[in-house]
Every structure is written in structure tokens, then in C-alpha cells.
């Protein structure tokens, strides 16, 4: 059978663990929070391209249906571009607000 652990050794181990943990900062680490600049850039590119592709698809579909080949394609391509840019600007505004809030939280805690 296993022997009982030595209480003095356990107490010494607990003291060393407590001493090691007391040197650490309390709270959660902020590492990994938020998005990297590359992720934000790709998100915005995808939003712009998806808006344009959707506009092109709708325009082509309407032109094919009505037999007016370039008119709706050009109109909806421009509308898709505008929608993509508006989505990009909204995303940038949201990221700016969340970054400002995160910075305010960090400065309020004194980190």
C-alpha cells in the first residue's frame, strides 16, 4: 500500500506554491483579446468583395431575366460596392469603439 504523505513536506510545498502565486498579477491576462491587424484587414476585404459579388450576381440575374445585359449589372455592381464600403466603415467604427472601451478599462484598473 501507499504510504501516507509527510505533512511537513506538504505544508512546505503549499507555502512555496502560495509564495510563487503571490508574485503574479491577479486577474485575467489580456493577451489574445481583440483582433490582429491582419485579421481586421482580411475581414474588411471580404466584406467589400462579398458586397460587390452579391451586387454583380443580382445585376447579372436581372439583366439575364429582362434581356438588358449591361444596365442592371453596372447599377448593382456600384450598389454592391457602396454596400461593401458602408459595411467596412461600420466594422471599423465598431472596432474603434471596442478598442476605446478596452483601453478605458485597462487605464481604469491601473494596469
Coordinates of C-alpha atoms in Angstrom, one line a residue, residues 1-92:
X1 CA 0.0 0.0 0.0
X2 CA 1.0 3.6 -0.4
X3 CA 2.5 5.4 2.5
X4 CA 0.8 8.4 4.0
X5 CA 2.3 11.7 2.7
X6 CA 4.6 13.6 5.1
X7 CA 2.5 16.6 6.5
X8 CA 5.6 18.7 6.9
X9 CA 6.6 18.3 3.3
X10 CA 3.0 19.0 2.1
X11 CA 2.9 22.2 4.3
X12 CA 6.3 23.3 2.8
X13 CA 5.0 22.7 -0.7
X14 CA 1.8 24.7 -0.1
X15 CA 3.9 27.6 1.2
X16 CA 6.2 27.5 -1.9
X17 CA 3.1 27.4 -4.2
X18 CA 1.5 30.3 -2.3
X19 CA 4.7 32.3 -2.5
X20 CA 5.0 31.7 -6.2
X21 CA 1.4 32.7 -6.8
X22 CA 1.6 35.9 -4.8
X23 CA 4.2 37.3 -7.2
X24 CA 1.7 37.0 -10.1
X25 CA -0.7 39.7 -11.1
X26 CA -4.3 39.0 -10.2
X27 CA -6.9 39.0 -12.9
X28 CA -7.0 37.6 -16.4
X29 CA -4.5 38.1 -19.0
X30 CA -5.4 40.4 -21.9
X31 CA -3.2 38.5 -24.3
X32 CA -5.2 37.2 -27.2
X33 CA -8.1 39.6 -26.8
X34 CA -9.1 41.6 -29.8
X35 CA -8.1 41.1 -33.4
X36 CA -4.8 41.4 -35.0
X37 CA -4.4 43.9 -37.8
X38 CA -4.2 41.2 -40.4
X39 CA -7.5 39.7 -39.3
X40 CA -9.2 43.1 -39.4
X41 CA -7.8 43.8 -42.9
X42 CA -9.0 40.4 -44.2
X43 CA -12.4 40.9 -42.7
X44 CA -12.7 44.3 -44.4
X45 CA -11.5 42.9 -47.8
X46 CA -14.0 40.1 -47.5
X47 CA -16.8 42.5 -46.7
X48 CA -16.0 44.6 -49.7
X49 CA -15.6 41.7 -52.1
X50 CA -18.8 40.0 -50.9
X51 CA -20.8 43.1 -51.4
X52 CA -19.5 43.5 -54.9
X53 CA -20.0 39.9 -55.8
X54 CA -23.6 40.0 -54.5
X55 CA -24.3 43.1 -56.4
X56 CA -22.8 41.7 -59.6
X57 CA -24.8 38.5 -59.2
X58 CA -28.1 40.3 -58.7
X59 CA -27.4 42.7 -61.6
X60 CA -26.5 39.8 -63.9
X61 CA -29.6 37.9 -62.9
X62 CA -31.8 40.8 -63.6
X63 CA -30.1 41.5 -66.9
X64 CA -30.4 37.9 -67.9
X65 CA -34.1 37.9 -66.9
X66 CA -35.1 41.1 -68.7
X67 CA -32.5 40.8 -71.6
X68 CA -30.9 44.2 -70.8
X69 CA -27.4 43.0 -70.5
X70 CA -25.1 45.8 -69.2
X71 CA -27.5 48.1 -67.4
X72 CA -28.5 46.3 -64.2
X73 CA -25.1 44.7 -64.0
X74 CA -23.4 48.1 -63.8
X75 CA -26.0 49.6 -61.4
X76 CA -25.9 46.7 -59.0
X77 CA -22.1 46.4 -59.2
X78 CA -22.0 50.0 -58.0
X79 CA -24.6 49.4 -55.3
X80 CA -22.7 46.4 -54.2
X81 CA -19.5 48.4 -53.9
X82 CA -21.3 51.1 -51.9
X83 CA -22.8 48.5 -49.6
X84 CA -19.4 46.8 -49.1
X85 CA -17.8 50.2 -48.3
X86 CA -20.6 51.0 -45.8
X87 CA -20.1 47.6 -44.1
X88 CA -16.4 48.2 -43.9
X89 CA -16.9 51.6 -42.3
X90 CA -19.4 50.2 -39.8
X91 CA -16.9 47.4 -38.9
X92 CA -14.1 50.0 -38.5

